[in-house]
XYZ file of C-alpha atoms in Angstrom:
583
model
C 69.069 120.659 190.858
C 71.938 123.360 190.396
C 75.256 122.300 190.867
C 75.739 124.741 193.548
C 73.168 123.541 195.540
C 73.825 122.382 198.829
C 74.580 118.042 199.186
C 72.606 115.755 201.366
C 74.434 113.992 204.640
C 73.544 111.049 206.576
C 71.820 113.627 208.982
C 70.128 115.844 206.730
C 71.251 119.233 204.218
C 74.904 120.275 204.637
C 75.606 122.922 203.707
C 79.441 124.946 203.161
C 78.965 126.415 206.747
C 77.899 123.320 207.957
C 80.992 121.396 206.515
C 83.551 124.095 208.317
C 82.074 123.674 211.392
C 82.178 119.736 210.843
C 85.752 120.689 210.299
C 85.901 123.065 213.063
C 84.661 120.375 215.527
C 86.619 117.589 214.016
C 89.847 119.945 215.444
C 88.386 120.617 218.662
C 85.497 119.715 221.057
C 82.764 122.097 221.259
C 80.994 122.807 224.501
C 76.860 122.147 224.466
C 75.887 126.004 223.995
C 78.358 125.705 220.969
C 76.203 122.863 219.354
C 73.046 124.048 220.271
C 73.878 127.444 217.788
C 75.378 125.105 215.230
C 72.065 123.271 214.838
C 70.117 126.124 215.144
C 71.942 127.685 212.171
C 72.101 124.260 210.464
C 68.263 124.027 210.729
C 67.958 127.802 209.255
C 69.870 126.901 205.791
C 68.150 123.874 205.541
C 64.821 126.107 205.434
C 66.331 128.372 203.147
C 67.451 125.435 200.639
C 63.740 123.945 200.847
C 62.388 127.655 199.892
C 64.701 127.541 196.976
C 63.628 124.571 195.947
C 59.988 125.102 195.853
C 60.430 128.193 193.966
C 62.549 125.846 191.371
C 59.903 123.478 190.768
C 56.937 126.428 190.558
C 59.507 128.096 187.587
C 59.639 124.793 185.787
C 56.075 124.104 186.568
C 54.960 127.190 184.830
C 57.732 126.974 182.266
C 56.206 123.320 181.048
C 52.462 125.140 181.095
C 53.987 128.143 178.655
C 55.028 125.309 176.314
C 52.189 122.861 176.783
C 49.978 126.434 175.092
C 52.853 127.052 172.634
C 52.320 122.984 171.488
C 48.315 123.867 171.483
C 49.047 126.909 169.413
C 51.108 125.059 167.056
C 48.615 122.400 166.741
C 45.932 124.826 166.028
C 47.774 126.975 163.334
C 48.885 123.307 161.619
C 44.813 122.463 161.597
C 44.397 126.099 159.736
C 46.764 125.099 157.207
C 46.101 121.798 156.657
C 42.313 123.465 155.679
C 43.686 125.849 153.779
C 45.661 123.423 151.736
C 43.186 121.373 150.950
C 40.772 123.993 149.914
C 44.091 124.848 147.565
C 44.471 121.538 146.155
C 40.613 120.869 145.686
C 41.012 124.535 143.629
C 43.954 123.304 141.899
C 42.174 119.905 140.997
C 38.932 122.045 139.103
C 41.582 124.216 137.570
C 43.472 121.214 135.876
C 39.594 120.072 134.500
C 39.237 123.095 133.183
C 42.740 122.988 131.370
C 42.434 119.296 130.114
C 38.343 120.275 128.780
C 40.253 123.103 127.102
C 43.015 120.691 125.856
C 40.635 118.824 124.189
C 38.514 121.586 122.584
C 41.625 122.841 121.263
C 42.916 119.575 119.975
C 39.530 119.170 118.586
C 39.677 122.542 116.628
C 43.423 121.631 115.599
C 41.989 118.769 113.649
C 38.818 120.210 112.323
C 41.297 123.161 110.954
C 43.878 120.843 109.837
C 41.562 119.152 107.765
C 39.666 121.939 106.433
C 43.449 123.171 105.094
C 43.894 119.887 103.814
C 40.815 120.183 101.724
C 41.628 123.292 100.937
C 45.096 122.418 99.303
C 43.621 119.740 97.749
C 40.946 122.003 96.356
C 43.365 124.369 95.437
C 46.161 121.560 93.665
C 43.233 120.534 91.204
C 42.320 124.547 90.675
C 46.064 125.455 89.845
C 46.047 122.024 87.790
C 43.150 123.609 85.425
C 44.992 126.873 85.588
C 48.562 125.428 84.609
C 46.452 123.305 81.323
C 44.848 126.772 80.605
C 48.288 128.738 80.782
C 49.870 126.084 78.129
C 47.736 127.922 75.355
C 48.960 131.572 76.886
C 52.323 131.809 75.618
C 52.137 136.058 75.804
C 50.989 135.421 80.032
C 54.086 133.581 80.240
C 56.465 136.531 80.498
C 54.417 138.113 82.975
C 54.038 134.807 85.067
C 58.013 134.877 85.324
C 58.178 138.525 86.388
C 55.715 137.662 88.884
C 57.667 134.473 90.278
C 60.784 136.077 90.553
C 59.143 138.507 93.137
C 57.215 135.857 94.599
C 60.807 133.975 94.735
C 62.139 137.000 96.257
C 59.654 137.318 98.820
C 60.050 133.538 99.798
C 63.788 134.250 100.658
C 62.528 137.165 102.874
C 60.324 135.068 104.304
C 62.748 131.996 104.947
C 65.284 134.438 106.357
C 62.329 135.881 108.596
C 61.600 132.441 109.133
C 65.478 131.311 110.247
C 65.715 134.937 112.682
C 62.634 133.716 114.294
C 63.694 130.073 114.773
C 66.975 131.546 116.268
C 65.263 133.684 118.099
C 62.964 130.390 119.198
C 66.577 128.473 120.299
C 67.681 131.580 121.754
C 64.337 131.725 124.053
C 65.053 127.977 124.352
C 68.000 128.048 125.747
C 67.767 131.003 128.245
C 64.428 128.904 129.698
C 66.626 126.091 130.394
C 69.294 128.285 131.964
C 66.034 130.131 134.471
C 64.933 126.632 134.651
C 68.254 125.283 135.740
C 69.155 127.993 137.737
C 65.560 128.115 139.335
C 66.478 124.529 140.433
C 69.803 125.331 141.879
C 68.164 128.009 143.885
C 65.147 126.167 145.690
C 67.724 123.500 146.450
C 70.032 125.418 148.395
C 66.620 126.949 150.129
C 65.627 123.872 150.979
C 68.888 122.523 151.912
C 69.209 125.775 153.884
C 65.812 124.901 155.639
C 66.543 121.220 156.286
C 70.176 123.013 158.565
C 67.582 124.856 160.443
C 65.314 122.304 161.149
C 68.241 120.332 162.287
C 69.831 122.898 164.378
C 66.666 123.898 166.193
C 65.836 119.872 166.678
C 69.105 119.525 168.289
C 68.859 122.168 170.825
C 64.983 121.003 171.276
C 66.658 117.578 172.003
C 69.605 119.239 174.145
C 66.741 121.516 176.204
C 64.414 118.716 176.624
C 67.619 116.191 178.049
C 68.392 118.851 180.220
C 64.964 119.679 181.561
C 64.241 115.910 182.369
C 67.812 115.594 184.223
C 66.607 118.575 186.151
C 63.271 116.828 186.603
C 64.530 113.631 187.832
C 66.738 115.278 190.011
C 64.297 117.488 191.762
C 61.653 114.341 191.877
C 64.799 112.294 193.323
C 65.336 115.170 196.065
C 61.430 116.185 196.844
C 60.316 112.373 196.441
C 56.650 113.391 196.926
C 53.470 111.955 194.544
C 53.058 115.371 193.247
C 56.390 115.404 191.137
C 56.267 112.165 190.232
C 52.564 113.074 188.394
C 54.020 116.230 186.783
C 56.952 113.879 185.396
C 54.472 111.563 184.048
C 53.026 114.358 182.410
C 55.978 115.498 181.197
C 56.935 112.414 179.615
C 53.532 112.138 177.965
C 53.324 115.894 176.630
C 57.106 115.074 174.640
C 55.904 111.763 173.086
C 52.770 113.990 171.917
C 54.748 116.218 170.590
C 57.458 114.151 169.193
C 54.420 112.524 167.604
C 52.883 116.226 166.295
C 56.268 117.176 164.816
C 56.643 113.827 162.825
C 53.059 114.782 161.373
C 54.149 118.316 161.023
C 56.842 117.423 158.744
C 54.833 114.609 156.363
C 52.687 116.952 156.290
C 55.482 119.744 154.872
C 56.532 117.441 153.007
C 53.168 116.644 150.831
C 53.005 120.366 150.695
C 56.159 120.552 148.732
C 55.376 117.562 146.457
C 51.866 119.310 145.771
C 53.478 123.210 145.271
C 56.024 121.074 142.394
C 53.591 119.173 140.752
C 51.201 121.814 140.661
C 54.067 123.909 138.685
C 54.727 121.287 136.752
C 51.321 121.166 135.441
C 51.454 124.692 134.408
C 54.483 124.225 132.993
C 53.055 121.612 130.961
C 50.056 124.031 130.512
C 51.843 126.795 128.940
C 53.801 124.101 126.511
C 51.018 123.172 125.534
C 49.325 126.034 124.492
C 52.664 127.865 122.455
C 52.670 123.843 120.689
C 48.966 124.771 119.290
C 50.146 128.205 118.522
C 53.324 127.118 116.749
C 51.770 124.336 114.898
C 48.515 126.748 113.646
C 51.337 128.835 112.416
C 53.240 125.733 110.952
C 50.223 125.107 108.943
C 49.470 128.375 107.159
C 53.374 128.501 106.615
C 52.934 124.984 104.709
C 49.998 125.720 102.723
C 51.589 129.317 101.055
C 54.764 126.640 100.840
C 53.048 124.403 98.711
C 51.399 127.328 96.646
C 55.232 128.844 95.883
C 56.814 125.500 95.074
C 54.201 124.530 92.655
C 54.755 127.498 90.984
C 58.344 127.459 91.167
C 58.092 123.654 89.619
C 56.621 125.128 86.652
C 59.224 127.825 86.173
C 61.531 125.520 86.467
C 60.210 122.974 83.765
C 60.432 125.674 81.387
C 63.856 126.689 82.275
C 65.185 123.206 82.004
C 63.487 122.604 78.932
C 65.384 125.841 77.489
C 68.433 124.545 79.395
C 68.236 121.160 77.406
C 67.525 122.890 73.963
C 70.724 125.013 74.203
C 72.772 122.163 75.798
C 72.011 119.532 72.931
C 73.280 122.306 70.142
C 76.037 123.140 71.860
C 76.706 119.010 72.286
C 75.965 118.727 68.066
C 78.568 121.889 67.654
C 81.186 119.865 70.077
C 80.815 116.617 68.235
C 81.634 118.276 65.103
C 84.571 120.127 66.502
C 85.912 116.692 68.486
C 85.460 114.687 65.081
C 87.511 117.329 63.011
C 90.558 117.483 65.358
C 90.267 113.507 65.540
C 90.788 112.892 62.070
C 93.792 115.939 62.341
C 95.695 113.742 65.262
C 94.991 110.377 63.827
C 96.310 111.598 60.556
C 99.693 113.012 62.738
C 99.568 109.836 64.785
C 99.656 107.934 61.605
C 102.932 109.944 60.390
C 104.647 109.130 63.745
C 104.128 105.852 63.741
C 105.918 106.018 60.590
C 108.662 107.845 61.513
C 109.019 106.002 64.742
C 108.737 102.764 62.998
C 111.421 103.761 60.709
C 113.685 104.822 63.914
C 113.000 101.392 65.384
C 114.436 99.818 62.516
C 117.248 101.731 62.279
C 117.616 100.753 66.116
C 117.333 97.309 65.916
C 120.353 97.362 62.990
C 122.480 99.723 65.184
C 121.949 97.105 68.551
C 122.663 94.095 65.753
C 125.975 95.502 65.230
C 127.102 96.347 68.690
C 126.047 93.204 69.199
C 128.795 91.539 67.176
C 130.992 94.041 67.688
C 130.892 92.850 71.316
C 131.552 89.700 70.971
C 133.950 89.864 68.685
C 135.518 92.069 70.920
C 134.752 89.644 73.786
C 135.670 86.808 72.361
C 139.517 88.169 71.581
C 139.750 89.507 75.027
C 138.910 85.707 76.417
C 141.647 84.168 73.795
C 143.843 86.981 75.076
C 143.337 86.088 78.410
C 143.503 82.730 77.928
C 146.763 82.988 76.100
C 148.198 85.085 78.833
C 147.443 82.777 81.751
C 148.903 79.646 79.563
C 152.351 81.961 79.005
C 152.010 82.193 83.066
C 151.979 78.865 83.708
C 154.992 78.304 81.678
C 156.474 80.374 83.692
C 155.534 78.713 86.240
C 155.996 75.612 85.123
C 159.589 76.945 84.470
C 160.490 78.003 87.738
C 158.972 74.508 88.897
C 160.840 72.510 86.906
C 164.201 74.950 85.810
C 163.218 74.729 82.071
C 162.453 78.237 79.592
C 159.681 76.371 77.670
C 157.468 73.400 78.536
C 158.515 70.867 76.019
C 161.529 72.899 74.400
C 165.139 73.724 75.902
C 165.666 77.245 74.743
C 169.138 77.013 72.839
C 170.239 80.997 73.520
C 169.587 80.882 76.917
C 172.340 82.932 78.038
C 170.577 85.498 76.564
C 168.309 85.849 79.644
C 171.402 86.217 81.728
C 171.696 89.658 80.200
C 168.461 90.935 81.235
C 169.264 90.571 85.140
C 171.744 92.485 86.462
C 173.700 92.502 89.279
C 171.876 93.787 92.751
C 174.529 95.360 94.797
C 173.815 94.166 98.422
C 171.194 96.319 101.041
C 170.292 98.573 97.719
C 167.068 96.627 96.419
C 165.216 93.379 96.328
C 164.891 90.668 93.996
C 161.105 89.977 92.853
C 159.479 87.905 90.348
C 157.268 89.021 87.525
C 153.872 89.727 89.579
C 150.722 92.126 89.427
C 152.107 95.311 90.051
C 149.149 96.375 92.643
C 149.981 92.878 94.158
C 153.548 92.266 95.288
C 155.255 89.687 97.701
C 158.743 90.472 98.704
C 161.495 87.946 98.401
C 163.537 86.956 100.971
C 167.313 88.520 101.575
C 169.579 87.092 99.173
C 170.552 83.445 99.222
C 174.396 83.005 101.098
C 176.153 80.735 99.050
C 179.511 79.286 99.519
C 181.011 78.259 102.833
C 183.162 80.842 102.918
C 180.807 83.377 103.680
C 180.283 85.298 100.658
C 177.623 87.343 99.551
C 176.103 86.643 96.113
C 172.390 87.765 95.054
C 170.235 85.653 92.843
C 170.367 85.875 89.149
C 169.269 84.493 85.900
C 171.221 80.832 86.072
C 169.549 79.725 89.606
C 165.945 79.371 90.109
C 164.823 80.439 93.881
C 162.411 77.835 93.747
C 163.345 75.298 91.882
C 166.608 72.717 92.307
C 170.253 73.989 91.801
C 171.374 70.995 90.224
C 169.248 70.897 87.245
C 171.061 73.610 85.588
C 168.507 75.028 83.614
C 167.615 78.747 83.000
C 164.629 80.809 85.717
C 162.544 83.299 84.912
C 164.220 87.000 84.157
C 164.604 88.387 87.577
C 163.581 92.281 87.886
C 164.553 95.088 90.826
C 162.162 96.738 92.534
C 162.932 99.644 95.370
C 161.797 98.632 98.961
C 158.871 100.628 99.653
C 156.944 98.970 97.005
C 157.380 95.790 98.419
C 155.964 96.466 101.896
C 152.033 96.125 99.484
C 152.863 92.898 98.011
C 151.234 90.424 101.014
C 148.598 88.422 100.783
C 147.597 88.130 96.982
C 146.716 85.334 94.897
C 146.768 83.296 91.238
C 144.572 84.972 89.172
C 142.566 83.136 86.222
C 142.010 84.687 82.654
C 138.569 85.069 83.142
C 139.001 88.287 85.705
C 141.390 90.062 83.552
C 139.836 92.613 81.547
C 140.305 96.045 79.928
C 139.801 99.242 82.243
C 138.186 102.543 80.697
C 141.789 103.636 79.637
C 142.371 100.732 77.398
C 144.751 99.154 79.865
C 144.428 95.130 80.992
C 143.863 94.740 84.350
C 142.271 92.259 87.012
C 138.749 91.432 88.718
C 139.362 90.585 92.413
C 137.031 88.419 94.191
C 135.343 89.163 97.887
C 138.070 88.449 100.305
C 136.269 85.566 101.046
C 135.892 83.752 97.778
C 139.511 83.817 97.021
C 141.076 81.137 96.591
C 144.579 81.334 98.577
C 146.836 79.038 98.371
C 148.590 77.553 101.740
C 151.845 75.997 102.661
C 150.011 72.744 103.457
C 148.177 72.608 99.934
C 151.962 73.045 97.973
C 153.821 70.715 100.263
C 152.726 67.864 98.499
C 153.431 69.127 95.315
C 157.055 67.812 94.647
C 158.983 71.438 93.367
C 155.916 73.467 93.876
C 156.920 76.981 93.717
C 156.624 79.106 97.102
C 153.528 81.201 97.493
C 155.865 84.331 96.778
C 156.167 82.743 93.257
C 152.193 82.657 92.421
C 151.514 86.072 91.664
C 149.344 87.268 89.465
C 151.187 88.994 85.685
C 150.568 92.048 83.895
C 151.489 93.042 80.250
C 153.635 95.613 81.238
C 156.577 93.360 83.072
C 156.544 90.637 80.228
C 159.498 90.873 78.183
C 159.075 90.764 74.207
C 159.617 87.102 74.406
C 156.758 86.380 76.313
C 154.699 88.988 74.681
C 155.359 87.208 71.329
C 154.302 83.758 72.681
C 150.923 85.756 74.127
C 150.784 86.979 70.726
C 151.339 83.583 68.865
C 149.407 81.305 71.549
C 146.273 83.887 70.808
C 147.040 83.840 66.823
C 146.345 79.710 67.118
C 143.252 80.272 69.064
C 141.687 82.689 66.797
C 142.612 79.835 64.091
C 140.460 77.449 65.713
C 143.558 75.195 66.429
C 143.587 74.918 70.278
C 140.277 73.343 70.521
C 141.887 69.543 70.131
C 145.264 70.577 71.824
C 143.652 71.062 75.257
C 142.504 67.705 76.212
C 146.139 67.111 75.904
C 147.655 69.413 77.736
C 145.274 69.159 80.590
C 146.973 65.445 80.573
C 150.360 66.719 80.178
C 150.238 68.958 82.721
C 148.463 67.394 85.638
C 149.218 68.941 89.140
C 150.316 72.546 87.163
C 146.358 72.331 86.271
C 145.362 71.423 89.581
C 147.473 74.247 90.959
C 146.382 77.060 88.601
C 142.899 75.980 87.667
C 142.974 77.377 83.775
C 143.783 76.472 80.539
C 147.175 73.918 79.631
C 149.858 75.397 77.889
C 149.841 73.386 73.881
C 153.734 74.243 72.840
C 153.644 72.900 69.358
C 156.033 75.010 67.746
C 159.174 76.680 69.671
C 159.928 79.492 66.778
C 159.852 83.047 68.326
C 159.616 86.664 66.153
C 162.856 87.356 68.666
C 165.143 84.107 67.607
């Protein structure tokens, strides 16, 4: 029922009016007359609400018979086309006979023509065989043969390029069928996803008007309650299964429809492919045949060409040879003089190298006995400042002489240094205070600043230096003959080892040495601070050597000389004769 229907009381249909006056007499008491007009009207809208309610149910009665024809009606025209498509697909099936008897008269004429062409070829091979054997003895048709094949060759490029357009033309066509056919595909798919919405939509409000109706049904059964209603409900629940039933059947049956409409153009699809394959391949055919005819011709022409070819070729080859043999014998005679020349070069090489050679080690050799000579002069010296003696072995008689060659220092003006590598320097100490009263006195030639002052005996010359070149004279070394050498300017000077090969010398390693010089003392000598007394005694020590005379002497003075060797690590000093140039 509506919703603005009147609702049912304990006593029977209330409706608004009735629920003032219930409100009316629930303020006040009414008198009998009063009650009397209140059922009265009470009574009347409970006749007016039945009225309204019969009319209801005849509306929905004939409503649900205008549907109950519509269902017929659908039924009916679903009958007509379920006739109709089978009448269409028992068409369709005699169709597709007819095709596949057609197929397979066509096939059968394929391969009846196919080999009719292939007897044909055959026939035709053994016919331009007889005709090639005949043509050998033709040497004047010849000519004309190859006038004739280069328009037939021309006309087989026309026809290959005709060929290629229309192949394009084929992939072309190809591709724009596969673009319909795609797009054909995109299109019934959104139809038919289109048409599946509708059929959705309209299902849903089928649904949605059917729930309603029964709600309204059950509610005007629950209200009338008579035997009547309750048949027409029954009814109504058996006509919607029926048709929920009809519309599942409806839709299989759309359904086969569809899968009969695409397989039915898929068969004429396959139809049509079919018949442009027999065209195309009938086409193929003759195309192959006039192929074969061309390239049999065009094997002969080319025979005859390469034969030409291969004439020309093998005189130009005999001309080449000749040519390649003459300029052989012109660059093996011109290799022949080179290797003469060069041969003559080389010898004069090797004799050049054979003298550098010994001019090297000559050269080598008096560097080493220089060297050597020099570093045993430096260990005198050493030795001398060790020991407070001019010569090992030999008291100098004129040694006063030395005296001469040191001069005074006045005090704070320069330093006193020993004879040391220039580049290397180590500065002394201030000078030595001697005397208790406080004098000040610099060294000189009669003291040695290593050595002891009692011994009396002469030191090494002592030289002045200014005092900013003795701020680079830390941290040096000995260094042995065998790192001096010459420089490109022809002047002697020293190889230094890696910081870390050289050999240092400590206070700990010369404390044990009784009179070992101080480290200041160890410095390393160049030519240019000797005096002329040591230069002669370099000069006479490397005289002996060349000799051959300090071979035996050195055994000796390496015994001589113990911890001086150990200290310096070179060659002894042999003093066999004491004569200067000088003296």
């Amino acid at each position: 029922m509506n919703e603005g229907s009147p609702k049912k009381g304990k006593s029977g249909f209330i409706s608004p009016l009735n629920r003032t006056a219930t409100s009316v007499h629930r303020e006040m008491p009414l008198s009998e007359g009063r009650e009397t007009e209140l059922a009265l009207i009470a009574a009347t809208l409970a006749n007016k609400q039945l009225q309204v309610s019969k009319l209801t149910s005849a509306y929905y009665v004939k409503t649900n018979h205008k549907l109950v024809q519509e269902n017929e009606k659908l039924e009916h025209e679903l009958e007509e086309k379920e006739k109709e498509d089978f009448t269409v697909m028992e068409a369709l099936e005699d169709r597709m006979n007819a095709v596949k008897c057609d197929n397979a008269e066509m096939k059968e004429k394929l391969t009846a023509a196919r080999d009719s062409a292939w007897r044909d070829a055959m026939e035709e091979m053994a016919s331009m065989q007889e005709r090639l054997e005949e043509s050998e003895y033709h040497t004047s048709s010849l000519q004309k043969r190859i006038e004739w094949l280069e328009e037939e060759l021309a006309s087989v490029d026309a026809f290959r390029e005709a060929r290629d357009k229309h192949q394009r033309e084929m992939e072309n066509l190809k591709k724009e069928y596969t673009e319909e056919q795609d797009k054909h595909a995109r299109d019934s798919h959104l139809l038919r996803m289109q048409l599946m919405e509708e059929r959705v939509r309209i299902r849903a409000e089928e649904q949605l008007l059917n729930r309603r109706h029964e709600e309204d049904v059950r509610k005007m059964a629950m209200e009338l309650l008579t035997q009547k209603t309750r048949d027409v409900d029954e009814e109504n629940q058996q006509l919607l299964e029926e048709k929920i039933f009809l519309s599942e059947d409806a839709k299989a049956a759309r359904d086969e429809a569809d899968a009969l409409r695409q397989e039915i153009h898929k068969l004429r699809q396959n139809a049509a492919m079919a018949k442009s394959a027999e065209e195309e391949f009938t086409a193929h055919a003759v195309r192959q045949k006039r192929e074969i005819t061309l390239l049999r011709e065009q094997v002969k022409t080319t025979e005859d060409n390469l034969k030409a070819v291969v004439e020309s070729y093998e005189q130009r080859i005999q001309k080449q040879a000749r040519e390649h043999a003459a300029a052989l014998r012109r660059l093996t005679q011109e290799r022949d003089e080179a290797n003469c020349f060069a041969e003559g070069l080389r010898r004069e090489l090797v004799k050049m190298r054979s003298l550098s050679r010994q001019m090297v080690e000559r050269r080598t050799e008096l560097e080493m006995f220089f060297h050597d000579a020099l570093a045993q002069v430096r260990r005198e010296m050493l030795e001398e400042r060790r020991g407070g003696t001019r010569y090992i072995g030999h008291q100098h008689p004129n040694s006063s002489s030395f005296q001469r060659t040191a001069p005074r220092l006045k005090e704070g003006e320069c330093e006193l240094m020993l004879i040391s590598n220039r580049r290397l320097r180590l500065s002394l100490p201030p000078p030595l205070q001697i005397g208790g009263g406080g004098s000040n006195t610099t060294w000189h030639s009669k003291e040695s600043p290593a050595g002891d002052g009692n011994m009396g005996g002469p030191s090494l010359p002592l030289i002045t230096l200014p005092k900013e070149e003795l701020a680079v004279t830390r941290s040096s070394r000995l260094i042995p003959a065998k790192e001096w050498h010459y420089n490109e300017g022809g002047a002697l000077t020293t190889r230094f080892l890696p910081s870390s090969e050289e050999p240092l010398f400590a206070h700990s390693d010369l404390s044990c040495i009784p009179n070992a010089p101080k480290l200041r003392d160890l410095q390393s000598i160049e030519i240019s601070q000797l005096s002329w007394k040591d230069k002669e005694r370099v000069l006479q020590i490397l005289f002996k050597q060349l000799q051959g005379k300090s071979n035996s002497s050195k055994a000796e003075q390496c015994k001589s000389t113990g911890d001086t060797g150990d200290l310096v690590g070179g060659v002894v000093v042999n003093s066999e004769t004491h004569t200067f140039l000088t003296e």
